[in-house]
């Protein structure tokens, strides 16, 4: 756990070495900051974040091998003491919302003034969230678009039975018919029978369309 | 004719075990959904993935925004991550071809790309 007197330990993840080295130099000139590592891609960022347990991870989104969003997703549940600030050249509304949903504590654009980056780190260390002013526009609309569940009523289950809803969950999770049969201790023929009924009820034609329908109509998940 | 197609549709998905081919006939009927799903994509000849997210998608095509603009008519591979339920996470690996590319504008910095989906398979993660 970070104490106020301890230096803020920072991990920088960006695929451009010049930017990483520049950031290291810049941050280490700030009193109370210490750069403990550099990662050149998302895979390395995940590995170093888990190994070094920095206070702050400055995470670029566009990196090779594993992008920043994927790294963020992987780190979401496993780095409780590391606060992640997305440092990116550009971010759209959906990415911004997703990053915040995944637990990012800050979003800073690379064209921001140095002072803003420093201030964002200090704010996040104080327990605040920091979102670049340029990215806030449309955030509310994006949240409304992406999270319709908060304003809509009970989900429509389209006349599906509880077993059919369970089978849809497994389809979205990538189970094969054989897997589903094993999972529910039924025959593959019964799985096919259920799927035929599901397809008829929802008017879908294949598994991918069924999965997309299920996601779009909140037939799966916490709804 | 409709009856024949209905029958084929009904048989086809249950015959598949997590994979599929989108037939030409399906493209006219496929339901399109305005859902934002994280995706990765790459030219089929390349190793490196780029990241993006869907703007809308059907089982035969997808409109997405991504970090790397790719030329129309490029065969691409896309990976959709379905992360929505307690049964786990699945990846849908799709093969297709880019058909249209529009540069990003002021509101959306990333280019928009439309691609067909000709084949797909589900992978449990």
Short mmCIF file of C-alpha atoms in Angstrom, two decimals:
data_model
loop_
_atom_site.label_atom_id
_atom_site.label_comp_id
_atom_site.label_asym_id
_atom_site.label_seq_id
_atom_site.Cartn_x
_atom_site.Cartn_y
_atom_site.Cartn_z
CA UNK A 1 0.00 0.00 0.00
CA UNK A 2 1.37 3.39 -0.98
CA UNK A 3 2.22 5.82 1.86
CA UNK A 4 2.22 9.57 1.20
CA UNK A 5 5.92 9.81 1.92
CA UNK A 6 6.83 7.04 -0.50
CA UNK A 7 7.70 7.95 -4.08
CA UNK A 8 4.97 7.20 -6.60
CA UNK A 9 6.21 4.14 -8.49
CA UNK A 10 5.31 4.40 -12.17
CA UNK A 11 5.37 1.85 -14.99
CA UNK A 12 5.33 3.27 -18.52
CA UNK A 13 3.85 1.13 -21.31
CA UNK A 14 4.23 2.47 -24.83
CA UNK A 15 5.62 0.91 -27.99
CA UNK A 16 7.65 3.97 -28.97
CA UNK A 17 11.05 3.94 -27.21
CA UNK A 18 11.63 7.66 -27.67
CA UNK A 19 8.35 8.44 -25.98
CA UNK A 20 9.05 5.98 -23.14
CA UNK A 21 12.50 7.39 -22.51
CA UNK A 22 11.21 10.95 -22.73
CA UNK A 23 8.46 10.17 -20.25
CA UNK A 24 10.90 8.49 -17.88
CA UNK A 25 13.18 11.52 -17.95
CA UNK A 26 10.32 13.91 -17.51
CA UNK A 27 8.65 12.03 -14.68
CA UNK A 28 11.86 11.39 -12.79
CA UNK A 29 12.46 15.12 -12.70
CA UNK A 30 9.26 15.46 -10.71
CA UNK A 31 9.72 15.26 -6.94
CA UNK A 32 8.16 12.12 -5.53
CA UNK A 33 7.97 10.19 -8.80
CA UNK A 34 9.99 7.11 -9.66
CA UNK A 35 9.76 5.20 -12.93
CA UNK A 36 10.20 1.54 -12.03
CA UNK A 37 9.82 -0.02 -15.45
CA UNK A 38 9.06 0.31 -19.14
CA UNK A 39 6.97 -1.97 -21.33
CA UNK A 40 6.96 -1.91 -25.11
CA UNK A 41 3.73 -3.83 -25.67
CA UNK A 42 0.60 -4.97 -23.87
CA UNK A 43 1.96 -8.39 -22.97
CA UNK A 44 4.99 -6.89 -21.30
CA UNK A 45 2.80 -4.29 -19.59
CA UNK A 46 0.66 -7.02 -18.02
CA UNK A 47 3.71 -9.02 -16.97
CA UNK A 48 5.54 -6.04 -15.47
CA UNK A 49 2.44 -4.65 -13.77
CA UNK A 50 1.94 -7.98 -12.02
CA UNK A 51 5.62 -8.33 -11.17
CA UNK A 52 6.47 -4.78 -10.11
CA UNK A 53 3.08 -3.78 -8.66
CA UNK A 54 3.58 -0.09 -9.51
CA UNK A 55 1.33 2.59 -8.04
CA UNK A 56 0.62 3.95 -11.51
CA UNK A 57 0.59 2.29 -14.91
CA UNK A 58 0.69 4.74 -17.80
CA UNK A 59 -0.82 2.63 -20.55
CA UNK A 60 -0.87 3.37 -24.26
CA UNK A 61 -3.82 1.88 -26.16
CA UNK A 62 -2.25 1.23 -29.55
CA UNK A 63 0.54 -1.26 -28.97
CA UNK A 64 1.67 -4.35 -30.86
CA UNK A 65 1.10 -7.97 -29.77
CA UNK A 66 -1.44 -6.97 -27.19
CA UNK A 67 -3.15 -3.61 -27.26
CA UNK A 68 -3.70 -1.43 -24.24
CA UNK A 69 -7.41 -2.20 -23.97
CA UNK A 70 -6.72 -5.90 -23.85
CA UNK A 71 -4.00 -5.36 -21.27
CA UNK A 72 -6.42 -3.26 -19.25
CA UNK A 73 -8.98 -6.05 -19.45
CA UNK A 74 -6.44 -8.58 -18.20
CA UNK A 75 -5.30 -6.35 -15.40
CA UNK A 76 -8.79 -5.34 -14.34
CA UNK A 77 -9.13 -7.93 -11.60
CA UNK A 78 -5.53 -8.62 -10.73
CA UNK A 79 -3.81 -5.37 -9.84
CA UNK A 80 -5.83 -3.84 -7.07
CA UNK A 81 -3.09 -1.46 -5.92
CA UNK A 82 -2.08 -0.29 -9.38
CA UNK A 83 -4.03 2.64 -10.73
CA UNK A 84 -4.09 2.71 -14.50
CA UNK A 85 -4.00 5.90 -16.52
CA UNK A 86 -4.61 5.51 -20.24
CA UNK A 87 -2.13 7.69 -22.11
CA UNK A 88 -3.17 7.77 -25.71
CA UNK A 89 -2.91 9.79 -28.91
CA UNK A 90 -6.64 9.42 -29.55
CA UNK A 91 -9.61 7.76 -27.93
CA UNK A 92 -13.19 7.56 -29.07
CA UNK A 93 -16.25 7.60 -26.86
CA UNK A 94 -16.81 3.86 -26.81
CA UNK A 95 -13.18 3.19 -25.92
CA UNK A 96 -13.29 5.83 -23.23
CA UNK A 97 -16.34 4.28 -21.64
CA UNK A 98 -14.87 0.80 -21.93
CA UNK A 99 -11.58 1.90 -20.38
CA UNK A 100 -13.40 3.46 -17.43
CA UNK A 101 -15.64 0.41 -17.07
CA UNK A 102 -12.53 -1.77 -16.97
CA UNK A 103 -11.17 0.27 -14.12
CA UNK A 104 -8.91 2.89 -15.69
CA UNK A 105 -8.62 5.78 -13.25
CA UNK A 106 -7.51 8.34 -15.77
CA UNK A 107 -7.39 9.18 -19.45
CA UNK A 108 -4.76 11.60 -20.70
CA UNK A 109 -4.11 12.54 -24.30
CA UNK A 110 -0.52 12.49 -25.50
CA UNK A 111 -0.79 16.01 -26.79
CA UNK A 112 -1.58 17.29 -23.29
CA UNK A 113 0.76 19.66 -21.52
CA UNK A 114 3.33 17.97 -19.29
CA UNK A 115 1.86 19.64 -16.24
CA UNK A 116 -1.48 17.99 -16.93
CA UNK A 117 0.08 14.54 -17.01
CA UNK A 118 1.83 15.21 -13.72
CA UNK A 119 -1.36 16.62 -12.22
CA UNK A 120 -3.36 13.62 -13.46
CA UNK A 121 -0.98 11.24 -11.68
CA UNK A 122 -1.23 13.22 -8.46
CA UNK A 123 -5.04 13.38 -8.74
CA UNK A 124 -5.33 9.65 -9.34
CA UNK A 125 -3.01 8.97 -6.41
CA UNK A 126 -5.36 11.07 -4.27
CA UNK A 127 -8.15 8.69 -5.25
CA UNK A 128 -9.70 10.90 -7.89
CA UNK A 129 -10.45 10.06 -11.51
CA UNK A 130 -8.93 12.15 -14.27
CA UNK A 131 -10.45 12.37 -17.73
CA UNK A 132 -8.97 14.70 -20.31
CA UNK A 133 -11.30 17.56 -21.02
CA UNK A 134 -11.11 16.90 -24.76
CA UNK A 135 -12.55 13.43 -24.26
CA UNK A 136 -15.46 14.31 -22.01
CA UNK A 137 -17.67 15.66 -24.78
CA UNK A 138 -20.33 13.11 -25.59
CA UNK A 139 -19.38 10.87 -22.67
CA UNK A 140 -22.85 11.01 -21.19
CA UNK A 141 -24.46 10.13 -24.51
CA UNK A 142 -21.97 7.31 -24.97
CA UNK A 143 -22.80 5.94 -21.53
CA UNK A 144 -26.48 6.10 -22.30
CA UNK A 145 -25.94 4.33 -25.60
CA UNK A 146 -23.77 1.62 -24.13
CA UNK A 147 -25.74 1.00 -20.96
CA UNK A 148 -29.40 0.88 -21.91
CA UNK A 149 -30.10 -1.52 -19.04
CA UNK A 150 -30.20 1.29 -16.51
CA UNK A 151 -33.22 2.88 -18.10
CA UNK A 152 -35.14 -0.02 -19.55
CA UNK A 153 -37.53 -2.37 -17.85
CA UNK A 154 -37.39 -6.12 -17.39
CA UNK A 155 -35.74 -7.96 -20.24
CA UNK A 156 -37.84 -9.52 -22.95
CA UNK A 157 -37.13 -13.23 -23.14
CA UNK A 158 -39.04 -13.75 -26.40
CA UNK A 159 -40.94 -16.74 -25.06
CA UNK A 160 -37.77 -18.71 -24.43
CA UNK A 161 -37.82 -21.37 -21.73
CA UNK A 162 -35.29 -21.27 -18.87
CA UNK A 163 -33.44 -24.20 -20.47
CA UNK A 164 -33.33 -22.42 -23.83
CA UNK A 165 -31.91 -19.33 -22.10
CA UNK A 166 -29.25 -21.52 -20.48
CA UNK A 167 -28.35 -22.96 -23.84
CA UNK A 168 -28.06 -19.48 -25.34
CA UNK A 169 -25.59 -18.61 -22.56
CA UNK A 170 -23.44 -21.54 -23.58
CA UNK A 171 -23.62 -20.64 -27.27
CA UNK A 172 -22.38 -17.12 -26.51
CA UNK A 173 -19.62 -18.66 -24.41
CA UNK A 174 -18.47 -20.70 -27.41
CA UNK A 175 -19.65 -24.17 -26.42
CA UNK A 176 -20.12 -26.74 -29.17
CA UNK A 177 -23.23 -28.89 -29.30
CA UNK A 178 -21.20 -31.71 -27.77
CA UNK A 179 -20.03 -29.43 -24.94
CA UNK A 180 -23.60 -28.31 -24.29
CA UNK A 181 -24.85 -31.88 -24.21
CA UNK A 182 -22.18 -32.75 -21.66
CA UNK A 183 -22.80 -29.57 -19.65
CA UNK A 184 -26.52 -30.29 -19.23
CA UNK A 185 -26.36 -34.10 -19.31
CA UNK A 186 -28.56 -34.32 -22.37
CA UNK A 187 -28.03 -35.83 -25.80
CA UNK A 188 -26.67 -33.88 -28.75
CA UNK A 189 -29.96 -34.59 -30.50
CA UNK A 190 -31.78 -32.79 -27.67
CA UNK A 191 -29.38 -29.86 -27.99
CA UNK A 192 -30.18 -29.66 -31.70
CA UNK A 193 -33.89 -29.78 -30.89
CA UNK A 194 -33.50 -26.89 -28.42
CA UNK A 195 -31.47 -24.90 -30.95
CA UNK A 196 -34.07 -25.38 -33.65
CA UNK A 197 -36.74 -24.04 -31.29
CA UNK A 198 -34.52 -21.12 -30.26
CA UNK A 199 -33.77 -20.22 -33.87
CA UNK A 200 -37.46 -20.32 -34.71
CA UNK A 201 -38.45 -18.15 -31.75
CA UNK A 202 -35.79 -15.52 -32.38
CA UNK A 203 -35.75 -15.61 -36.16
CA UNK A 204 -32.01 -16.14 -36.32
CA UNK A 205 -30.21 -18.33 -38.81
CA UNK A 206 -26.90 -19.35 -37.28
CA UNK A 207 -24.92 -19.39 -34.03
CA UNK A 208 -23.20 -16.09 -34.65
CA UNK A 209 -26.48 -14.34 -35.30
CA UNK A 210 -27.90 -15.98 -32.17
CA UNK A 211 -24.95 -14.76 -30.07
CA UNK A 212 -25.30 -11.23 -31.43
CA UNK A 213 -29.04 -11.28 -30.85
CA UNK A 214 -28.49 -12.45 -27.28
CA UNK A 215 -25.98 -9.71 -26.56
CA UNK A 216 -28.09 -7.04 -28.20
CA UNK A 217 -31.24 -8.05 -26.31
CA UNK A 218 -29.51 -8.79 -23.00
CA UNK A 219 -30.48 -12.44 -22.98
CA UNK A 220 -27.12 -13.21 -21.37
CA UNK A 221 -25.13 -11.70 -18.56
CA UNK A 222 -26.38 -9.99 -15.45
CA UNK A 223 -29.66 -8.75 -16.87
CA UNK B 1 -38.38 -21.18 -52.20
CA UNK B 2 -38.75 -19.65 -48.79
CA UNK B 3 -39.64 -23.03 -47.40
CA UNK B 4 -36.46 -24.54 -48.76
CA UNK B 5 -34.34 -21.76 -47.30
CA UNK B 6 -36.09 -22.02 -43.95
CA UNK B 7 -35.40 -25.72 -43.84
CA UNK B 8 -31.75 -25.22 -44.77
CA UNK B 9 -31.41 -22.55 -42.11
CA UNK B 10 -32.98 -24.73 -39.50
CA UNK B 11 -30.69 -27.63 -40.24
CA UNK B 12 -27.52 -25.68 -40.82
CA UNK B 13 -26.90 -24.12 -37.41
CA UNK B 14 -27.61 -27.26 -35.48
CA UNK B 15 -25.32 -29.18 -37.79
CA UNK B 16 -22.50 -26.78 -37.06
CA UNK B 17 -20.44 -27.25 -33.97
CA UNK B 18 -19.34 -23.71 -33.25
CA UNK B 19 -18.36 -22.74 -36.77
CA UNK B 20 -20.14 -21.52 -39.83
CA UNK B 21 -20.09 -20.24 -43.33
CA UNK B 22 -22.22 -17.30 -44.27
CA UNK B 23 -23.99 -18.11 -47.50
CA UNK B 24 -24.87 -15.49 -50.07
CA UNK B 25 -28.56 -16.00 -49.37
CA UNK B 26 -28.10 -15.20 -45.71
CA UNK B 27 -26.60 -11.81 -46.37
CA UNK B 28 -29.94 -10.33 -47.35
CA UNK B 29 -31.69 -11.70 -44.28
CA UNK B 30 -29.11 -11.39 -41.53
CA UNK B 31 -30.25 -9.23 -38.63
CA UNK B 32 -27.95 -6.29 -37.95
CA UNK B 33 -27.26 -5.20 -34.38
CA UNK B 34 -25.92 -1.85 -33.20
CA UNK B 35 -23.68 -3.25 -30.49
CA UNK B 36 -20.21 -2.18 -29.48
CA UNK B 37 -18.03 -5.27 -29.17
CA UNK B 38 -14.24 -5.11 -28.81
CA UNK B 39 -12.49 -6.64 -31.76
CA UNK B 40 -9.00 -7.23 -33.12
CA UNK B 41 -8.30 -7.41 -36.82
CA UNK B 42 -5.43 -8.00 -39.16
CA UNK B 43 -4.69 -8.60 -42.80
CA UNK B 44 -4.68 -12.32 -43.35
CA UNK B 45 -1.04 -12.20 -44.42
CA UNK B 46 0.05 -10.28 -41.31
CA UNK B 47 0.84 -11.34 -37.77
CA UNK B 48 0.15 -8.09 -35.96
CA UNK B 49 -3.33 -7.33 -34.68
CA UNK B 50 -4.92 -3.90 -34.54
CA UNK B 51 -7.66 -3.04 -32.08
CA UNK B 52 -11.10 -1.70 -32.69
CA UNK B 53 -14.74 -2.03 -31.80
CA UNK B 54 -17.89 -2.76 -33.72
CA UNK B 55 -20.43 -0.08 -34.55
CA UNK B 56 -22.91 -2.55 -35.93
CA UNK B 57 -22.70 -6.17 -36.92
CA UNK B 58 -24.63 -9.01 -38.48
CA UNK B 59 -23.54 -12.57 -39.10
CA UNK B 60 -22.56 -11.59 -42.64
CA UNK B 61 -20.86 -8.25 -42.16
CA UNK B 62 -19.52 -5.74 -39.70
CA UNK B 63 -18.93 -2.01 -39.50
CA UNK B 64 -16.14 -1.23 -37.10
CA UNK B 65 -13.66 1.44 -36.12
CA UNK B 66 -10.04 0.57 -35.62
CA UNK B 67 -6.62 1.95 -34.99
CA UNK B 68 -5.16 0.99 -38.36
CA UNK B 69 -6.71 1.96 -41.66
CA UNK B 70 -6.63 -0.96 -44.06
CA UNK B 71 -7.25 -0.83 -47.80
CA UNK B 72 -10.55 -1.99 -49.32
CA UNK B 73 -10.56 -5.47 -50.85
CA UNK B 74 -8.02 -6.66 -48.30
CA UNK B 75 -8.82 -10.12 -46.92
CA UNK B 76 -8.88 -9.79 -43.16
CA UNK B 77 -9.25 -11.85 -40.05
CA UNK B 78 -11.25 -10.44 -37.15
CA UNK B 79 -11.53 -11.64 -33.61
CA UNK B 80 -14.58 -10.61 -31.59
CA UNK B 81 -14.46 -11.07 -27.84
CA UNK B 82 -17.79 -12.01 -26.33
CA UNK B 83 -17.44 -11.40 -22.64
CA UNK B 84 -20.91 -11.28 -21.35
CA UNK B 85 -21.88 -14.17 -19.13
CA UNK B 86 -20.87 -16.40 -16.29
CA UNK B 87 -20.32 -19.35 -18.63
CA UNK B 88 -17.08 -17.73 -19.70
CA UNK B 89 -15.52 -15.76 -22.49
CA UNK B 90 -15.60 -16.70 -26.13
CA UNK B 91 -13.75 -15.44 -29.11
CA UNK B 92 -15.32 -15.49 -32.54
CA UNK B 93 -12.70 -15.69 -35.26
CA UNK B 94 -14.13 -14.32 -38.50
CA UNK B 95 -12.74 -14.34 -42.02
CA UNK B 96 -13.84 -11.70 -44.47
CA UNK B 97 -12.88 -8.91 -46.80
CA UNK B 98 -12.80 -5.18 -46.25
CA UNK B 99 -15.26 -3.53 -48.59
CA UNK B 100 -15.32 0.10 -47.51
CA UNK B 101 -13.11 2.45 -45.53
CA UNK B 102 -13.99 5.94 -44.33
CA UNK B 103 -11.44 8.13 -42.58
CA UNK B 104 -12.09 9.24 -39.01
CA UNK B 105 -13.75 12.59 -38.54
CA UNK B 106 -13.76 15.12 -35.76
CA UNK B 107 -16.10 13.24 -33.46
CA UNK B 108 -14.62 9.80 -34.11
CA UNK B 109 -10.87 9.83 -34.57
CA UNK B 110 -10.58 6.30 -35.89
CA UNK B 111 -11.40 5.24 -39.45
CA UNK B 112 -14.59 3.30 -40.03
CA UNK B 113 -14.27 0.07 -41.96
CA UNK B 114 -16.93 -2.25 -43.35
CA UNK B 115 -16.09 -5.89 -43.87
CA UNK B 116 -17.90 -8.99 -44.98
CA UNK B 117 -17.94 -12.08 -42.79
CA UNK B 118 -17.68 -15.21 -44.91
CA UNK B 119 -16.59 -17.74 -42.28
CA UNK B 120 -16.51 -17.76 -38.51
CA UNK B 121 -15.73 -20.08 -35.67
CA UNK B 122 -16.23 -19.84 -31.93
CA UNK B 123 -13.30 -20.44 -29.62
CA UNK B 124 -13.78 -20.83 -25.89
CA UNK B 125 -11.18 -18.96 -23.85
#
